[in-house]
mmCIF file of C-alpha atoms in Angstrom:
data_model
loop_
_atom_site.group_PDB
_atom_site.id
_atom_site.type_symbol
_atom_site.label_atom_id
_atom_site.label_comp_id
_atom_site.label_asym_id
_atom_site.label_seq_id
_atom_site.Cartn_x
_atom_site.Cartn_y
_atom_site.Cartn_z
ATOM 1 C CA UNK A 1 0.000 0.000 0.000
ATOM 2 C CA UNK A 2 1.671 3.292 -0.763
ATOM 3 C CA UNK A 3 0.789 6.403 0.787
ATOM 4 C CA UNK A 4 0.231 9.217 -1.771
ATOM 5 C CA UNK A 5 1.667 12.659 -0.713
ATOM 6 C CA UNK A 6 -0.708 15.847 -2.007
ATOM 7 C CA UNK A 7 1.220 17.480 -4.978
ATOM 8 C CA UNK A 8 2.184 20.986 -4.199
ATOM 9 C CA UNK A 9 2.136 23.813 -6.989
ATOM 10 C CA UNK A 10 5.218 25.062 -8.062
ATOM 11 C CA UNK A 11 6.414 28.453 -7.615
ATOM 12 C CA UNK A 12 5.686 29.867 -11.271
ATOM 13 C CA UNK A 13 1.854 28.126 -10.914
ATOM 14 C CA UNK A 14 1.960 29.680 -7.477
ATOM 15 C CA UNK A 15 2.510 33.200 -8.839
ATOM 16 C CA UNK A 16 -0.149 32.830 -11.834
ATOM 17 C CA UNK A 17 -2.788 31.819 -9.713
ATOM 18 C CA UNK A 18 -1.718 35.346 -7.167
ATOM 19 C CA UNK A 19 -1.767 37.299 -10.483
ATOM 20 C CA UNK A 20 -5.103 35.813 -11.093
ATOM 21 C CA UNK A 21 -6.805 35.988 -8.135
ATOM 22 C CA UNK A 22 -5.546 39.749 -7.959
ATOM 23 C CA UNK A 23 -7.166 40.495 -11.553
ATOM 24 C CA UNK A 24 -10.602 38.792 -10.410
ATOM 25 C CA UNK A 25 -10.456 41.194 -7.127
ATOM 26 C CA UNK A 26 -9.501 43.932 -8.932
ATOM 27 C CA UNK A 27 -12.825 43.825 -11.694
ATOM 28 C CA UNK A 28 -15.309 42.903 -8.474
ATOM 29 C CA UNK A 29 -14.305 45.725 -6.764
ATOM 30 C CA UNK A 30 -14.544 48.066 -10.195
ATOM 31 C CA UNK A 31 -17.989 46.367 -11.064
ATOM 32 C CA UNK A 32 -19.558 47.195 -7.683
ATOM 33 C CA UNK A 33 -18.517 50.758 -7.573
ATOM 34 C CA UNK A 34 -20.106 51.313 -10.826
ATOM 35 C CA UNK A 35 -23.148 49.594 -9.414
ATOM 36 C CA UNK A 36 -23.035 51.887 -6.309
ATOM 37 C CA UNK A 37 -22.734 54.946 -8.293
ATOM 38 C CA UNK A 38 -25.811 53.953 -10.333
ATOM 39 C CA UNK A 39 -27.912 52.676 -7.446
ATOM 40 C CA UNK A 40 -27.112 56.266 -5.320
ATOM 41 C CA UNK A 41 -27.732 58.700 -8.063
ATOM 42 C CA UNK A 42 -31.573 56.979 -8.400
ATOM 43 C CA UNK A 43 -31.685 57.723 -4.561
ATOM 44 C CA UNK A 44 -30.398 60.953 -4.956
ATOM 45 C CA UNK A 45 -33.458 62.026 -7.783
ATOM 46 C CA UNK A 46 -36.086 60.497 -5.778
ATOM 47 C CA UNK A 47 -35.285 62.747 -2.658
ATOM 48 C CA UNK A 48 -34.705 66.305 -3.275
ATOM 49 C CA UNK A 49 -35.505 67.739 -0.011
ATOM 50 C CA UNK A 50 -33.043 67.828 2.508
ATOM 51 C CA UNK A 51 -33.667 66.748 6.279
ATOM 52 C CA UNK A 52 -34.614 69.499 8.564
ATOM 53 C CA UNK A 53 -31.687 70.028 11.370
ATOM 54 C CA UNK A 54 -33.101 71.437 14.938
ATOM 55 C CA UNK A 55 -31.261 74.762 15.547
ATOM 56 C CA UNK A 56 -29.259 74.068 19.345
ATOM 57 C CA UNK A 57 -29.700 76.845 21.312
ATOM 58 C CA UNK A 58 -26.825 77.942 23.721
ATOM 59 C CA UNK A 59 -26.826 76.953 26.523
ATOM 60 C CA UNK A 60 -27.693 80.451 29.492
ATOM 61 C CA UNK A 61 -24.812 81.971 30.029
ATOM 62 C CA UNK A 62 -22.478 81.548 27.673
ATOM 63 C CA UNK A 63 -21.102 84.070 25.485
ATOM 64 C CA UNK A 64 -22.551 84.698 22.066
ATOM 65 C CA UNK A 65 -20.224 85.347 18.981
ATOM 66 C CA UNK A 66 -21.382 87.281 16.311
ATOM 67 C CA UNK A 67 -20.207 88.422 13.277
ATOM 68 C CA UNK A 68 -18.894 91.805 12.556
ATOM 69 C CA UNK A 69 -20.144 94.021 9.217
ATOM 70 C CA UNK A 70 -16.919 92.577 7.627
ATOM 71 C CA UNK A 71 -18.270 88.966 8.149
ATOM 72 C CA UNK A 72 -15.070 88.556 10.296
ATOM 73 C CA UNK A 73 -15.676 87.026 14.287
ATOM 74 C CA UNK A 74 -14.787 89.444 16.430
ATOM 75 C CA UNK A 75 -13.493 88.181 20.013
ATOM 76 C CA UNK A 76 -11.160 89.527 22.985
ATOM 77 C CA UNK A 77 -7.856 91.059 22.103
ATOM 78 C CA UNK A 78 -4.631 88.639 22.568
ATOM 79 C CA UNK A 79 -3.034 89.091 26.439
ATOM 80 C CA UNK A 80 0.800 90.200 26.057
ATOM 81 C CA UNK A 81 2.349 87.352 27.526
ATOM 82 C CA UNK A 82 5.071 88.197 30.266
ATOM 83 C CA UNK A 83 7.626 85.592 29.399
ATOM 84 C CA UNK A 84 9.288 85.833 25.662
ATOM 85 C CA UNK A 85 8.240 83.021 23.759
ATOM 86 C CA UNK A 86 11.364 83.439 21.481
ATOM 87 C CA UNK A 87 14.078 83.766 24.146
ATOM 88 C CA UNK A 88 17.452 81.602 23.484
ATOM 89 C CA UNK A 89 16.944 77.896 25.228
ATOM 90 C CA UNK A 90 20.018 76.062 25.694
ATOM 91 C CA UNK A 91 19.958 72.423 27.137
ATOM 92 C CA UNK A 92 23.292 72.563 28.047
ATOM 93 C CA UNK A 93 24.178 71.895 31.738
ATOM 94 C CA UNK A 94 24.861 75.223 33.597
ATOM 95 C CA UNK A 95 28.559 75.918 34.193
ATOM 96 C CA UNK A 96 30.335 74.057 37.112
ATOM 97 C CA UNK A 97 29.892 76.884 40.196
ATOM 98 C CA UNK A 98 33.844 78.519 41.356
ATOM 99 C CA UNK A 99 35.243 76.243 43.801
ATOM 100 C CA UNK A 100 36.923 78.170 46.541
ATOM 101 C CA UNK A 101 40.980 78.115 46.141
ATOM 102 C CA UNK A 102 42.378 75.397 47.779
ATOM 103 C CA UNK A 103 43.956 76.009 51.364
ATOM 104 C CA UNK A 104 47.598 76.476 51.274
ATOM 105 C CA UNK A 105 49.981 73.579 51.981
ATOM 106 C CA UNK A 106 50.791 73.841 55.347
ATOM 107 C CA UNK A 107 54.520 74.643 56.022
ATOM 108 C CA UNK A 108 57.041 72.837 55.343
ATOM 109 C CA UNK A 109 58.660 70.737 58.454
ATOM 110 C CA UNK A 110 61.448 72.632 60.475
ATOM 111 C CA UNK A 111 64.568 71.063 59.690
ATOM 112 C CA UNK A 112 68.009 70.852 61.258
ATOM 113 C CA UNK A 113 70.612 74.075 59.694
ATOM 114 C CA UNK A 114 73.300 72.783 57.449
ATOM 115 C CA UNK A 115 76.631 71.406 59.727
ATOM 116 C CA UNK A 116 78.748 74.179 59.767
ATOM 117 C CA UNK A 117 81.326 71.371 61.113
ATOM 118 C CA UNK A 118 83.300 69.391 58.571
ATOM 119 C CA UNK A 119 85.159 66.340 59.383
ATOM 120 C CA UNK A 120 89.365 67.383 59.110
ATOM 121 C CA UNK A 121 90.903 63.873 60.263
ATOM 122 C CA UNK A 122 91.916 61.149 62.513
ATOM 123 C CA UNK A 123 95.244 61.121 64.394
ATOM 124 C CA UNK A 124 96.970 57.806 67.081
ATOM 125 C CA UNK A 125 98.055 60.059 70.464
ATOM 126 C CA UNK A 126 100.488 58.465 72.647
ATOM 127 C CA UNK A 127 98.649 56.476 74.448
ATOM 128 C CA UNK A 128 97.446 54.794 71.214
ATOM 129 C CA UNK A 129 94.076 55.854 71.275
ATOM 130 C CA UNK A 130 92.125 57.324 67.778
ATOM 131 C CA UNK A 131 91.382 60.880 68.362
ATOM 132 C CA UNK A 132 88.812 62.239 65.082
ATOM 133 C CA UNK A 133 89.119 66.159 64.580
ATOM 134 C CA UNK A 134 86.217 68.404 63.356
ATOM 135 C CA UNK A 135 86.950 71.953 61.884
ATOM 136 C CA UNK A 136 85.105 75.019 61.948
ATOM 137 C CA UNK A 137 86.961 77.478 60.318
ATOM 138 C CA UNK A 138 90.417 77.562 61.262
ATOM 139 C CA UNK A 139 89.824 76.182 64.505
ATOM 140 C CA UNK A 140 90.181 72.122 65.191
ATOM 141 C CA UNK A 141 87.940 70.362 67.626
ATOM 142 C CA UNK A 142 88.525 67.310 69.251
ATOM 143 C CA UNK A 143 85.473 65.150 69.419
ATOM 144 C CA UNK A 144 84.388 62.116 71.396
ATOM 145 C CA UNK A 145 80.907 59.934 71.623
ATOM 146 C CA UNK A 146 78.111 61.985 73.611
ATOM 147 C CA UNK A 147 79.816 65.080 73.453
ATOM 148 C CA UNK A 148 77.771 68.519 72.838
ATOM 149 C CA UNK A 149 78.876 70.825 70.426
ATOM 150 C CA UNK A 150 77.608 74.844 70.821
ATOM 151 C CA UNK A 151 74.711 73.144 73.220
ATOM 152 C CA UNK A 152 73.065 72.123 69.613
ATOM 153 C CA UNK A 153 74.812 69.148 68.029
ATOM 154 C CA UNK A 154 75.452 66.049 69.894
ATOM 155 C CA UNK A 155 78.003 63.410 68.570
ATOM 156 C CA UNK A 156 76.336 59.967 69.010
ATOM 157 C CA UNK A 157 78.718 57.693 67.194
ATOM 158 C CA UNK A 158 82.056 57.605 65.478
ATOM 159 C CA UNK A 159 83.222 54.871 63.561
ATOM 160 C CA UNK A 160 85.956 54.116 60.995
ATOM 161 C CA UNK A 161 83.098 55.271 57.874
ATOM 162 C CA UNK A 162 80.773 57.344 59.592
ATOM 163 C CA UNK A 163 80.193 60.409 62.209
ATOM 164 C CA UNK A 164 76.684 60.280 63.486
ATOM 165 C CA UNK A 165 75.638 63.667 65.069
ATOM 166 C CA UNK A 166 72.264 64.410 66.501
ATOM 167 C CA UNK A 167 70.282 68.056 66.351
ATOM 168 C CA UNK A 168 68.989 68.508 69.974
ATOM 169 C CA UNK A 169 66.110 71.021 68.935
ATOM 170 C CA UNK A 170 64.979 68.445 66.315
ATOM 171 C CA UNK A 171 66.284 65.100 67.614
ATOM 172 C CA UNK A 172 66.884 65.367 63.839
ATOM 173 C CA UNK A 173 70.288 63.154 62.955
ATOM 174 C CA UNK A 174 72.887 63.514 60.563
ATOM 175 C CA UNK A 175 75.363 61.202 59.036
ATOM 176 C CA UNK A 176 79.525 62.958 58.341
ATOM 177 C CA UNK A 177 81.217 60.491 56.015
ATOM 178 C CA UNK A 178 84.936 59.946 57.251
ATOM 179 C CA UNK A 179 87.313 58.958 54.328
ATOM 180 C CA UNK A 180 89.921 56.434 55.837
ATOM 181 C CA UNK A 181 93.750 56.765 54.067
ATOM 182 C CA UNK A 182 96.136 54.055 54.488
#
């Protein structure tokens, strides 16, 4: 038993029978308007009187227009309007307000003077011990560790690279480099 499928149209039959269909439509439509036209203008001779409209009366109250001699409706002069209807409109955002100047940076940190000590040398005494010199001009100053120079420099350390002096009003410290010779 084999099962037979329906046969489909193809696309060109498809089309004529659109085209075809669109033609019949298209000669209905034409045929009843001329039937229409026909049908109203018998109406039209067999009725020549028009239909009577009731006149509305208005309603108390209300104003009454009436024409003017020129046929024109007169009515209430235009109000001035107290804005300008033409003024410039701009969408864009308004400008960013002044921002108040900044505060000034605060001052800058006190800070120990510059050293007016330099480091001059190293010498053996006698004894054998290492004396280190500072100078300050022409004079030469014999330092040791926790000694106070001018009540405002304070020698912490002394070693074979370094000179480590503190500034009492600060506690700020400072680092002399000693150059060793042979």
């Amino acid at each position: 038993m084999a099962i037979s499928m329906p046969v489909l149209p193809t696309r060109r039959q498809g089309l004529w029978l659109a085209a075809l269909l669109t033609a019949a439509l298209c000669g209905w439509t034409a045929w009843r308007e001329q039937d229409d036209g026909a049908s109203s203008a018998s109406a039209s001779n067999a009725a020549p009187h028009r239909r009577a409209v009731p006149a509305i009366s208005p309603a108390p109250g209300a104003a009454v227009i009436s024409a003017g001699a020129d046929g024109l409706l007169e009515r209430d002069p235009l109000v001035e309007s107290k804005t300008d209807l033409f003024r410039f409109v701009s969408f864009q955002p308004p400008p960013p307000k002044a921002l108040p100047p900044p505060p000034s940076p605060p001052p800058p940190a006190p800070s120990a003077p510059s050293f007016p000590y330099r480091y001059f040398g190293r010498m053996v005494d006698v004894d054998g011990k290492t004396v280190t010199y500072l100078a300050r001009g022409d004079a030469l100053i014999p330092i040791h560790v926790r000694q106070l120079l001018d009540n405002t420099y304070r020698i912490d350390a002394v070693t074979e690279t370094q000179i480590v002096v503190t500034y009492v009003p600060l506690e700020e410290k400072i680092m002399i480099a000693v150059q060793t010779g042979n």
